[in-house]
Short mmCIF file of C-alpha atoms in Angstrom, two decimals:
data_model
loop_
_atom_site.label_atom_id
_atom_site.label_comp_id
_atom_site.label_asym_id
_atom_site.label_seq_id
_atom_site.Cartn_x
_atom_site.Cartn_y
_atom_site.Cartn_z
CA UNK A 1 -21.78 47.47 53.60
CA UNK A 2 -25.00 47.17 51.57
CA UNK A 3 -28.02 45.81 53.35
CA UNK A 4 -31.74 45.32 52.96
CA UNK A 5 -34.89 44.86 54.88
CA UNK A 6 -38.50 44.09 54.12
CA UNK A 7 -41.94 44.12 55.68
CA UNK A 8 -44.60 41.63 54.54
CA UNK A 9 -48.25 41.58 55.50
CA UNK A 10 -49.97 38.35 56.53
CA UNK A 11 -51.05 35.80 53.97
CA UNK A 12 -54.28 33.93 54.64
CA UNK A 13 -53.75 30.41 55.91
CA UNK A 14 -55.10 28.92 52.69
CA UNK A 15 -52.84 30.93 50.40
CA UNK A 16 -51.49 28.97 47.46
CA UNK A 17 -49.65 29.65 44.27
CA UNK A 18 -51.92 30.76 41.45
CA UNK A 19 -51.00 28.16 38.82
CA UNK A 20 -52.73 29.94 35.95
CA UNK A 21 -51.03 33.21 36.76
CA UNK A 22 -47.70 31.42 37.10
CA UNK A 23 -47.94 30.21 33.53
CA UNK A 24 -48.79 33.59 32.02
CA UNK A 25 -46.73 36.69 31.40
CA UNK A 26 -47.16 39.38 34.04
CA UNK A 27 -46.47 43.07 33.80
CA UNK A 28 -47.22 45.16 36.86
CA UNK A 29 -45.21 48.28 37.47
CA UNK A 30 -44.89 50.43 40.52
CA UNK A 31 -43.65 53.73 41.88
CA UNK A 32 -41.40 54.40 44.84
CA UNK A 33 -42.09 56.66 47.76
CA UNK A 34 -39.11 57.91 49.75
CA UNK A 35 -38.67 59.28 53.24
CA UNK A 36 -35.85 59.71 55.74
CA UNK A 37 -35.70 59.06 59.44
CA UNK A 38 -32.78 58.65 61.81
CA UNK A 39 -29.55 56.87 60.94
CA UNK A 40 -31.20 54.00 59.06
CA UNK A 41 -31.84 54.42 55.33
CA UNK A 42 -35.62 54.48 55.09
CA UNK A 43 -36.66 54.35 51.46
CA UNK A 44 -40.04 52.65 51.50
CA UNK A 45 -41.45 50.96 48.42
CA UNK A 46 -44.94 49.65 47.87
CA UNK A 47 -45.12 46.31 46.13
CA UNK A 48 -47.51 46.93 43.23
CA UNK A 49 -47.27 43.33 42.07
CA UNK A 50 -48.67 42.33 45.46
CA UNK A 51 -51.37 44.97 45.85
CA UNK A 52 -54.07 42.32 46.04
CA UNK A 53 -52.85 41.52 49.55
CA UNK A 54 -54.19 44.75 50.98
CA UNK A 55 -52.73 47.22 53.41
CA UNK A 56 -51.93 45.40 56.62
CA UNK A 57 -50.08 47.03 59.50
CA UNK A 58 -46.40 47.72 58.67
CA UNK A 59 -45.34 46.41 62.07
CA UNK A 60 -46.67 42.94 61.37
CA UNK A 61 -43.87 40.68 60.09
CA UNK A 62 -46.02 37.55 59.92
CA UNK A 63 -46.38 35.96 56.51
CA UNK A 64 -49.38 33.98 57.59
CA UNK A 65 -49.80 30.63 59.24
CA UNK A 66 -50.67 27.54 57.26
CA UNK A 67 -51.14 24.07 58.66
CA UNK A 68 -48.06 22.68 60.35
CA UNK A 69 -46.03 20.43 58.07
CA UNK A 70 -42.99 19.49 60.07
CA UNK A 71 -40.60 16.87 58.74
CA UNK A 72 -40.59 13.68 60.76
CA UNK A 73 -37.09 12.28 61.14
CA UNK A 74 -37.20 8.67 62.22
CA UNK A 75 -33.46 8.23 61.89
CA UNK A 76 -31.24 8.50 64.92
CA UNK A 77 -28.50 9.95 62.77
CA UNK A 78 -29.52 13.53 62.01
CA UNK A 79 -26.29 14.18 60.16
CA UNK A 80 -26.94 11.76 57.30
CA UNK A 81 -28.58 12.58 53.97
CA UNK A 82 -30.75 9.82 52.60
CA UNK A 83 -32.50 9.35 49.27
CA UNK A 84 -36.16 8.47 49.09
CA UNK A 85 -38.83 8.18 46.46
CA UNK A 86 -41.23 10.86 47.67
CA UNK A 87 -40.20 13.57 45.23
CA UNK A 88 -42.98 14.52 42.83
CA UNK A 89 -42.48 13.53 39.22
CA UNK A 90 -42.02 16.38 36.78
CA UNK A 91 -45.05 17.08 34.66
CA UNK A 92 -44.72 18.35 31.11
CA UNK A 93 -43.23 21.78 31.51
CA UNK A 94 -45.72 23.92 29.65
CA UNK A 95 -48.29 26.47 30.70
CA UNK A 96 -51.20 24.08 30.23
CA UNK A 97 -49.72 21.57 32.64
CA UNK A 98 -48.76 24.34 35.01
CA UNK A 99 -52.32 25.54 35.28
CA UNK A 100 -54.15 22.23 35.57
CA UNK A 101 -51.91 19.41 36.81
CA UNK A 102 -52.85 17.26 39.76
CA UNK A 103 -51.52 18.02 43.26
CA UNK A 104 -48.01 16.90 44.07
CA UNK A 105 -47.16 13.99 46.36
CA UNK A 106 -44.50 14.70 49.01
CA UNK A 107 -43.61 14.00 52.62
CA UNK A 108 -46.46 16.15 53.79
CA UNK A 109 -49.81 17.24 52.45
CA UNK A 110 -50.09 20.46 50.48
CA UNK A 111 -51.66 23.61 51.95
CA UNK A 112 -55.41 23.74 51.37
CA UNK A 113 -56.29 25.04 47.94
CA UNK A 114 -58.88 27.75 47.59
CA UNK A 115 -59.61 30.95 45.72
CA UNK A 116 -56.66 33.20 45.14
CA UNK A 117 -56.51 35.41 48.20
CA UNK A 118 -54.40 38.42 48.82
CA UNK A 119 -50.69 38.63 48.28
CA UNK A 120 -48.15 40.32 50.40
CA UNK A 121 -47.34 43.95 50.32
CA UNK A 122 -43.63 44.37 50.81
CA UNK A 123 -41.93 47.35 52.36
CA UNK A 124 -38.27 48.03 51.90
CA UNK A 125 -35.56 49.77 53.77
CA UNK A 126 -32.46 49.77 51.57
CA UNK A 127 -29.01 50.64 52.85
CA UNK A 128 -27.04 51.42 49.72
CA UNK A 129 -27.45 48.65 47.17
CA UNK A 130 -29.72 45.91 48.48
CA UNK A 131 -27.88 42.66 48.63
CA UNK A 132 -26.11 39.92 50.41
CA UNK A 133 -22.54 41.14 50.17
CA UNK A 134 -20.32 38.59 48.57
CA UNK A 135 -17.00 38.09 46.83
CA UNK A 136 -15.54 35.25 44.79
CA UNK A 137 -13.71 33.76 47.76
CA UNK A 138 -13.46 34.23 51.51
CA UNK A 139 -12.99 37.86 52.40
CA UNK A 140 -9.67 39.05 53.72
CA UNK A 141 -10.68 40.71 56.96
CA UNK A 142 -8.87 43.29 59.08
CA UNK A 143 -8.62 41.16 62.19
CA UNK A 144 -5.80 39.15 63.63
CA UNK A 145 -6.08 35.67 65.10
CA UNK A 146 -3.21 34.70 67.36
CA UNK A 147 -2.67 31.04 66.59
CA UNK A 148 -0.76 28.58 68.71
CA UNK A 149 -0.63 24.86 69.32
CA UNK A 150 -2.70 23.57 72.17
CA UNK A 151 -1.49 20.93 74.57
CA UNK A 152 -5.00 19.49 74.71
CA UNK A 153 -7.60 18.88 72.02
CA UNK A 154 -10.48 20.02 74.22
CA UNK A 155 -11.37 23.24 75.97
CA UNK A 156 -11.83 23.63 79.69
CA UNK A 157 -15.30 22.39 80.68
CA UNK A 158 -16.28 25.96 81.56
CA UNK A 159 -15.11 27.41 78.22
CA UNK A 160 -18.43 27.13 76.41
CA UNK A 161 -18.77 30.78 75.48
CA UNK A 162 -16.75 33.95 75.25
CA UNK A 163 -16.21 37.26 73.52
CA UNK A 164 -13.35 39.46 72.45
CA UNK A 165 -10.04 38.18 73.83
CA UNK A 166 -11.28 34.71 74.75
CA UNK A 167 -9.40 31.56 73.74
CA UNK A 168 -10.94 29.06 71.36
CA UNK A 169 -9.78 25.48 70.91
CA UNK A 170 -10.52 23.86 67.56
CA UNK A 171 -11.33 20.21 66.92
CA UNK A 172 -7.77 19.79 65.63
CA UNK A 173 -6.30 20.88 68.95
CA UNK A 174 -5.08 24.32 67.88
CA UNK A 175 -6.08 27.41 69.80
CA UNK A 176 -6.53 31.02 68.80
CA UNK A 177 -7.62 34.23 70.43
CA UNK A 178 -11.05 35.41 69.34
CA UNK A 179 -10.80 39.05 68.28
CA UNK A 180 -14.21 40.68 67.85
CA UNK A 181 -14.48 44.41 68.54
CA UNK A 182 -18.18 44.49 67.66
CA UNK A 183 -19.54 42.79 70.76
CA UNK A 184 -19.81 39.35 69.17
CA UNK A 185 -19.90 36.21 71.31
CA UNK A 186 -19.34 32.56 70.45
CA UNK A 187 -20.99 29.54 72.04
CA UNK A 188 -19.91 25.89 71.87
CA UNK A 189 -21.15 23.45 74.50
CA UNK A 190 -20.65 19.76 73.56
CA UNK A 191 -23.50 18.89 75.91
CA UNK A 192 -25.79 21.36 74.10
CA UNK A 193 -24.62 21.14 70.47
CA UNK A 194 -27.66 22.89 68.98
CA UNK A 195 -27.57 25.93 71.24
CA UNK A 196 -28.26 29.09 69.23
CA UNK A 197 -27.18 31.83 71.65
CA UNK A 198 -24.06 33.00 69.79
CA UNK A 199 -24.06 36.47 68.22
CA UNK A 200 -21.86 37.58 65.36
CA UNK A 201 -22.02 41.17 66.60
CA UNK A 202 -24.00 43.05 69.21
CA UNK A 203 -26.33 44.41 66.51
CA UNK A 204 -26.98 41.02 64.87
CA UNK A 205 -29.62 38.86 66.55
CA UNK A 206 -28.57 35.44 67.86
CA UNK A 207 -29.75 32.42 65.93
CA UNK A 208 -32.34 31.80 68.63
CA UNK A 209 -34.24 34.83 67.28
CA UNK A 210 -35.96 35.24 63.91
CA UNK A 211 -34.06 37.38 61.43
CA UNK A 212 -35.79 40.78 61.21
CA UNK A 213 -35.29 41.96 57.63
CA UNK A 214 -36.76 45.35 58.50
CA UNK A 215 -34.03 46.23 60.98
CA UNK A 216 -31.08 43.89 60.40
CA UNK A 217 -29.21 44.40 57.10
CA UNK A 218 -27.64 41.25 55.68
CA UNK A 219 -23.86 41.64 55.38
CA UNK A 220 -22.19 38.54 54.08
CA UNK A 221 -19.48 36.81 52.11
CA UNK A 222 -19.30 33.93 49.62
CA UNK A 223 -17.20 30.90 50.41
CA UNK A 224 -16.61 30.41 46.70
CA UNK A 225 -14.04 27.85 45.58
CA UNK A 226 -14.26 25.80 48.78
CA UNK A 227 -16.68 22.95 48.06
CA UNK A 228 -17.09 23.83 44.38
CA UNK A 229 -13.54 24.56 43.13
CA UNK A 230 -13.39 27.05 40.26
CA UNK A 231 -10.28 27.83 38.20
CA UNK A 232 -10.37 31.58 38.89
CA UNK A 233 -10.73 31.08 42.67
CA UNK A 234 -8.35 28.17 43.29
CA UNK A 235 -6.03 28.01 40.25
CA UNK A 236 -3.50 25.98 42.24
CA UNK A 237 -5.79 22.93 42.02
CA UNK A 238 -6.00 23.18 38.24
CA UNK A 239 -2.47 24.27 37.32
CA UNK A 240 -0.81 20.81 37.64
CA UNK A 241 -3.24 19.47 35.02
CA UNK A 242 -3.44 22.25 32.43
CA UNK A 243 -1.74 20.02 29.85
CA UNK A 244 -3.66 16.85 30.66
CA UNK A 245 -5.87 14.97 28.25
CA UNK A 246 -8.72 15.72 28.18
CA UNK A 247 -7.88 19.38 28.88
CA UNK A 248 -8.88 20.46 32.37
CA UNK A 249 -11.48 23.20 32.36
CA UNK A 250 -14.00 22.34 35.10
CA UNK A 251 -14.43 19.98 38.06
CA UNK A 252 -15.53 17.15 35.77
CA UNK A 253 -12.24 17.13 33.87
CA UNK A 254 -10.28 18.01 37.02
CA UNK A 255 -11.71 14.95 38.75
CA UNK A 256 -10.70 12.72 35.84
CA UNK A 257 -7.15 14.10 35.90
CA UNK A 258 -6.83 13.84 39.68
CA UNK A 259 -8.17 10.29 39.79
CA UNK A 260 -5.45 9.23 37.37
CA UNK A 261 -2.77 10.96 39.47
CA UNK A 262 -2.47 8.24 42.08
CA UNK A 263 1.05 9.34 42.99
CA UNK A 264 -0.47 12.49 44.50
CA UNK A 265 -3.37 10.82 46.33
CA UNK A 266 -5.81 10.96 43.41
CA UNK A 267 -9.16 12.49 44.35
CA UNK A 268 -7.91 12.69 47.94
CA UNK A 269 -6.40 16.01 46.87
CA UNK A 270 -9.90 17.44 46.89
CA UNK A 271 -10.55 16.49 50.49
CA UNK A 272 -7.23 18.01 51.47
CA UNK A 273 -8.43 21.18 49.77
CA UNK A 274 -11.76 21.03 51.63
CA UNK A 275 -9.90 20.58 54.90
CA UNK A 276 -7.52 23.51 54.50
CA UNK A 277 -9.02 26.12 52.16
CA UNK A 278 -11.64 27.23 54.72
CA UNK A 279 -11.30 26.48 58.43
CA UNK A 280 -13.07 27.38 61.66
CA UNK A 281 -10.82 30.40 62.05
CA UNK A 282 -12.23 31.85 58.85
CA UNK A 283 -15.72 31.74 60.35
CA UNK A 284 -14.44 33.54 63.44
CA UNK A 285 -12.84 36.17 61.19
CA UNK A 286 -16.05 36.64 59.22
CA UNK A 287 -17.95 37.48 62.41
CA UNK A 288 -15.08 39.68 63.60
CA UNK A 289 -15.19 41.63 60.33
CA UNK A 290 -18.77 42.72 61.02
CA UNK A 291 -20.43 40.21 58.69
CA UNK A 292 -23.44 38.16 59.71
CA UNK A 293 -24.29 35.94 56.70
CA UNK A 294 -22.40 33.39 54.59
CA UNK A 295 -23.32 32.21 51.12
CA UNK A 296 -22.20 28.58 50.91
CA UNK A 297 -22.04 27.08 47.38
CA UNK A 298 -22.33 23.28 47.39
CA UNK A 299 -22.31 20.63 44.60
CA UNK A 300 -25.09 18.15 43.92
CA UNK A 301 -22.57 15.32 44.39
CA UNK A 302 -22.44 16.21 48.07
CA UNK A 303 -25.65 14.12 48.08
CA UNK A 304 -24.90 11.55 45.37
CA UNK A 305 -23.67 11.10 41.80
CA UNK A 306 -24.22 8.64 38.97
CA UNK A 307 -21.50 6.03 38.34
CA UNK A 308 -20.51 7.68 35.04
CA UNK A 309 -19.82 10.98 36.79
CA UNK A 310 -16.19 11.36 37.98
CA UNK A 311 -16.85 13.60 40.99
CA UNK A 312 -15.82 12.88 44.58
CA UNK A 313 -19.15 11.75 45.95
CA UNK A 314 -20.55 12.75 49.37
CA UNK A 315 -17.22 13.78 50.91
CA UNK A 316 -17.99 17.50 50.73
CA UNK A 317 -21.14 16.96 52.84
CA UNK A 318 -18.85 16.38 55.82
CA UNK A 319 -17.63 19.94 55.36
CA UNK A 320 -21.13 21.30 54.83
CA UNK A 321 -21.86 19.99 58.32
CA UNK A 322 -18.69 21.64 59.61
CA UNK A 323 -19.89 24.91 58.08
CA UNK A 324 -23.24 24.54 59.85
CA UNK A 325 -21.45 23.85 63.14
CA UNK A 326 -19.04 26.78 62.83
CA UNK A 327 -21.76 29.16 61.69
CA UNK A 328 -23.80 28.23 64.74
CA UNK A 329 -20.77 28.66 67.00
CA UNK A 330 -20.15 32.23 65.81
CA UNK A 331 -23.76 33.32 65.30
CA UNK A 332 -23.65 33.37 61.47
CA UNK A 333 -26.54 32.54 59.15
CA UNK A 334 -26.10 30.57 55.92
CA UNK A 335 -27.58 31.12 52.49
CA UNK A 336 -27.12 27.57 51.15
CA UNK A 337 -26.56 27.64 47.40
CA UNK A 338 -26.96 24.58 45.14
CA UNK A 339 -24.21 25.71 42.80
CA UNK A 340 -24.00 22.74 40.42
CA UNK A 341 -26.88 21.02 38.65
CA UNK A 342 -26.92 17.64 36.86
CA UNK A 343 -26.31 18.18 33.15
CA UNK A 344 -25.25 21.82 33.74
CA UNK A 345 -27.71 24.67 34.11
CA UNK A 346 -25.56 27.12 32.14
CA UNK A 347 -22.60 25.40 30.46
CA UNK A 348 -20.09 27.30 32.63
CA UNK A 349 -17.23 25.62 34.48
CA UNK A 350 -18.68 26.44 37.90
CA UNK A 351 -21.74 24.29 37.11
CA UNK A 352 -19.53 21.21 37.44
CA UNK A 353 -19.28 20.51 33.73
CA UNK A 354 -18.75 23.23 31.16
CA UNK A 355 -20.02 23.04 27.61
CA UNK A 356 -23.68 22.53 26.81
CA UNK A 357 -26.78 23.20 28.87
CA UNK A 358 -28.57 19.94 29.68
CA UNK A 359 -31.02 20.98 32.38
CA UNK A 360 -34.64 21.56 31.26
CA UNK A 361 -33.07 21.66 27.81
CA UNK A 362 -31.33 19.15 25.58
CA UNK A 363 -31.70 15.36 25.31
CA UNK A 364 -31.49 14.74 29.08
CA UNK A 365 -32.97 18.04 30.20
CA UNK A 366 -36.09 16.70 31.92
CA UNK A 367 -34.29 13.72 33.44
CA UNK A 368 -31.69 16.03 34.94
CA UNK A 369 -34.43 18.35 36.20
CA UNK A 370 -35.99 15.37 37.96
CA UNK A 371 -32.64 14.53 39.58
CA UNK A 372 -32.37 18.13 40.69
CA UNK A 373 -35.81 17.95 42.33
CA UNK A 374 -34.63 14.87 44.23
CA UNK A 375 -31.54 16.65 45.53
CA UNK A 376 -33.47 19.79 46.45
CA UNK A 377 -35.95 17.66 48.38
CA UNK A 378 -33.25 15.77 50.27
CA UNK A 379 -31.42 18.97 51.21
CA UNK A 380 -34.67 20.70 52.21
CA UNK A 381 -35.65 17.83 54.49
CA UNK A 382 -32.31 18.12 56.24
CA UNK A 383 -32.01 21.88 56.66
CA UNK A 384 -35.67 22.23 57.73
CA UNK A 385 -35.11 20.11 60.84
CA UNK A 386 -35.40 22.20 64.02
CA UNK A 387 -31.71 21.66 64.75
CA UNK A 388 -30.59 23.29 61.50
CA UNK A 389 -33.39 25.64 60.42
CA UNK A 390 -32.07 28.61 62.46
CA UNK A 391 -28.63 28.26 60.85
CA UNK A 392 -29.89 27.94 57.25
CA UNK A 393 -32.78 30.40 56.77
CA UNK A 394 -32.27 30.64 52.98
CA UNK A 395 -31.83 28.06 50.21
CA UNK A 396 -30.73 29.03 46.68
CA UNK A 397 -32.14 26.20 44.59
CA UNK A 398 -30.36 26.69 41.21
CA UNK A 399 -27.34 28.95 40.72
CA UNK A 400 -27.33 31.04 37.53
CA UNK A 401 -29.56 29.05 35.17
CA UNK A 402 -29.09 30.29 31.61
CA UNK A 403 -32.60 31.60 31.05
CA UNK A 404 -31.93 32.71 27.48
CA UNK A 405 -31.31 29.06 26.52
CA UNK A 406 -33.65 27.22 28.88
CA UNK A 407 -36.56 29.64 28.58
CA UNK A 408 -38.41 31.62 31.24
CA UNK A 409 -41.56 29.49 30.92
CA UNK A 410 -39.72 26.24 31.64
CA UNK A 411 -37.86 27.79 34.57
CA UNK A 412 -41.12 29.17 35.95
CA UNK A 413 -42.74 25.74 35.77
CA UNK A 414 -39.73 24.19 37.50
CA UNK A 415 -39.82 26.86 40.21
CA UNK A 416 -43.50 26.09 40.75
CA UNK A 417 -42.69 22.41 41.25
CA UNK A 418 -39.90 23.28 43.68
CA UNK A 419 -42.02 25.78 45.59
CA UNK A 420 -44.88 23.33 46.12
CA UNK A 421 -42.52 20.49 47.03
CA UNK A 422 -40.58 22.58 49.57
CA UNK A 423 -43.68 24.07 51.17
CA UNK A 424 -45.22 20.60 51.28
CA UNK A 425 -42.26 19.59 53.43
CA UNK A 426 -41.93 22.69 55.60
CA UNK A 427 -45.45 24.05 55.76
CA UNK A 428 -46.45 27.60 54.88
CA UNK A 429 -45.73 30.83 56.70
CA UNK A 430 -43.11 32.54 58.76
CA UNK A 431 -40.70 30.24 60.56
CA UNK A 432 -41.57 27.18 58.46
CA UNK A 433 -38.53 26.33 56.41
CA UNK A 434 -36.12 28.55 54.49
CA UNK A 435 -36.70 31.36 52.05
CA UNK A 436 -36.55 29.91 48.53
CA UNK A 437 -33.99 31.94 46.58
CA UNK A 438 -34.40 32.25 42.80
CA UNK A 439 -31.48 33.51 40.69
CA UNK A 440 -32.26 36.01 37.92
CA UNK A 441 -30.84 33.83 35.13
CA UNK A 442 -28.85 36.75 33.65
CA UNK A 443 -32.07 38.63 32.89
CA UNK A 444 -33.16 42.04 34.13
CA UNK A 445 -34.75 41.66 37.55
CA UNK A 446 -38.06 43.01 36.28
CA UNK A 447 -38.35 39.86 34.16
CA UNK A 448 -39.36 38.08 37.37
CA UNK A 449 -41.42 40.85 38.92
CA UNK A 450 -44.54 38.74 39.40
CA UNK A 451 -43.19 35.20 39.63
CA UNK A 452 -45.68 32.72 41.15
CA UNK A 453 -48.41 34.98 42.58
CA UNK A 454 -49.41 33.84 46.05
CA UNK A 455 -46.01 32.32 46.77
CA UNK A 456 -44.67 31.81 50.26
CA UNK A 457 -41.29 33.46 50.91
CA UNK A 458 -39.56 33.56 47.55
CA UNK A 459 -36.54 35.84 47.21
CA UNK A 460 -34.74 37.04 44.09
CA UNK A 461 -30.96 36.93 43.64
CA UNK A 462 -28.94 39.13 41.25
CA UNK A 463 -25.22 38.72 40.50
CA UNK A 464 -23.50 41.97 39.58
CA UNK A 465 -19.96 42.28 38.25
CA UNK A 466 -18.64 45.74 37.50
CA UNK A 467 -15.89 44.61 35.10
CA UNK A 468 -18.56 43.64 32.59
CA UNK A 469 -19.52 47.30 32.16
CA UNK A 470 -16.52 47.97 29.88
CA UNK A 471 -15.92 51.37 31.46
CA UNK A 472 -12.60 52.94 30.36
CA UNK A 473 -12.94 56.10 32.41
CA UNK A 474 -10.38 57.08 35.08
CA UNK A 475 -10.59 55.24 38.38
CA UNK A 476 -11.76 58.38 40.19
CA UNK A 477 -14.84 58.42 37.97
CA UNK A 478 -15.82 54.86 38.78
CA UNK A 479 -16.49 55.35 42.49
CA UNK A 480 -20.04 56.62 42.09
CA UNK A 481 -21.07 54.35 39.20
CA UNK A 482 -22.17 51.04 40.84
CA UNK A 483 -24.90 52.51 43.06
CA UNK A 484 -26.88 54.25 40.29
CA UNK A 485 -26.02 51.47 37.84
CA UNK A 486 -27.42 48.67 40.01
CA UNK A 487 -29.47 50.54 42.58
CA UNK A 488 -32.40 51.54 40.41
CA UNK A 489 -32.88 47.99 39.12
CA UNK A 490 -32.69 46.59 42.66
CA UNK A 491 -35.10 49.20 44.01
CA UNK A 492 -37.55 48.42 41.23
CA UNK A 493 -37.32 44.71 42.02
CA UNK A 494 -38.10 45.37 45.67
CA UNK A 495 -41.14 47.34 44.55
CA UNK A 496 -42.47 44.87 41.98
CA UNK A 497 -41.25 41.49 43.27
CA UNK A 498 -40.29 41.70 46.91
CA UNK A 499 -37.20 40.45 48.70
CA UNK A 500 -34.25 41.03 46.34
CA UNK A 501 -30.52 40.86 46.96
CA UNK A 502 -27.08 40.57 45.38
CA UNK A 503 -25.89 37.02 46.09
CA UNK A 504 -22.67 37.80 44.23
CA UNK A 505 -21.04 41.02 43.17
CA UNK A 506 -17.60 42.37 42.38
CA UNK A 507 -16.28 45.90 42.05
CA UNK A 508 -13.23 44.75 40.07
CA UNK A 509 -12.73 47.20 37.22
CA UNK A 510 -11.42 44.66 34.69
CA UNK A 511 -11.32 40.92 34.02
CA UNK A 512 -7.55 40.58 33.85
CA UNK A 513 -7.24 38.00 36.63
CA UNK A 514 -5.97 34.50 35.93
CA UNK A 515 -8.73 32.39 34.31
CA UNK A 516 -11.49 34.87 35.17
CA UNK A 517 -12.99 34.09 31.77
CA UNK A 518 -12.31 30.36 31.94
CA UNK A 519 -9.29 28.12 31.82
CA UNK A 520 -6.68 28.83 29.09
CA UNK A 521 -7.98 32.36 28.49
#
């Protein structure tokens, strides 16, 4: 499995994003230095874009400590998402505003501003292609779960933890045998619901420990199609309505068609899908397969929707919470991905509504960007609570924005707003809130090589699909193509940007699957 690791030097406590630099084009390049030691791949790259940080000790994983900015939760119900009015208003998205606008207002004060100090120097250890390993749907894993009906819906009081061969009772009253040949252990004590002692495998740290990117490769899987149904992943949801009017092509039109189908429970069909497509047993299988991360795509309507939008509002959040609970139980970490954006960030069906881009672009582009800021804030406030922060160490804020339409400058200004808002909530430095994951927008990774100088824990996400290469050579010739094809770009990004990964990839050699290129194609 591919993996990655990195090694940052400390940032000074008053580090802040250089607004002027964020609004300008940047063009640092760098060279790689390689070495080999032991069983771990040990290619080490200097981060030329971050040379101003200086040469701190490689063993120091601290990113620097800023003032504490913990979220205060005055609600007794930690499971509920609530809207508020503390999100900063979007300024005009141009370089002039980016460099000179007034400080943002948020739940917490911003880190102290001062002269641009030093940036991080990042070191990389790549195992194969750097990336969070993912597929379009839950991976089929080579483990067997022996399922049977339980006579009781609850486990024995002493059955709070176990390893390979232990019996697990689900909330639905079914039991299965946990099969994990990699030394993984689960933990589930109803009297200690936020216990983080579970381990996916013996080599993966429990959630009670910080993730060490230098020594622990991320090996993960997408739960695509679960909370954001896509035609190519779950065609069975779309097939009954292929001849409906309007034609079904995305979740917007699917929701309209389902709502009219009252004989088949209307939009209740979606919750049935949520309840059955991915279950607790899948999380157990993911750990048993040797994986330690999950990428979880979620829709913005898990938080709220406007009345004119046909989506099933808020119901999927119940299953987001189940994912958090199951991930904690089996020692898995979550890369939470905001997969849909109001107005559509790319015009593709997986954005919620296919067609035109209407995010930072188009007649409602700025209004939809403001809505997106609201949803990012609400989600950040929730996942940054101490109870959930160990389970969700990474937050992908916008999936696959179409940079060629929106424009890099507008996206950069939006990312600046998001960065300052999130760090205003979480505080700055290691252990304070999630990594902020930026998707490459279908551009070469080097297009983002110096995004927001002075940032605090940004990561870059690339989505690689082999079938787009249009390679007609024999199958035997294809085996060695992906690594050199993607590896050099990823290595360069590690050198010039920092933490870089593949949030999605596929080694499929063609696009002949049902609706891979959209419904009716």
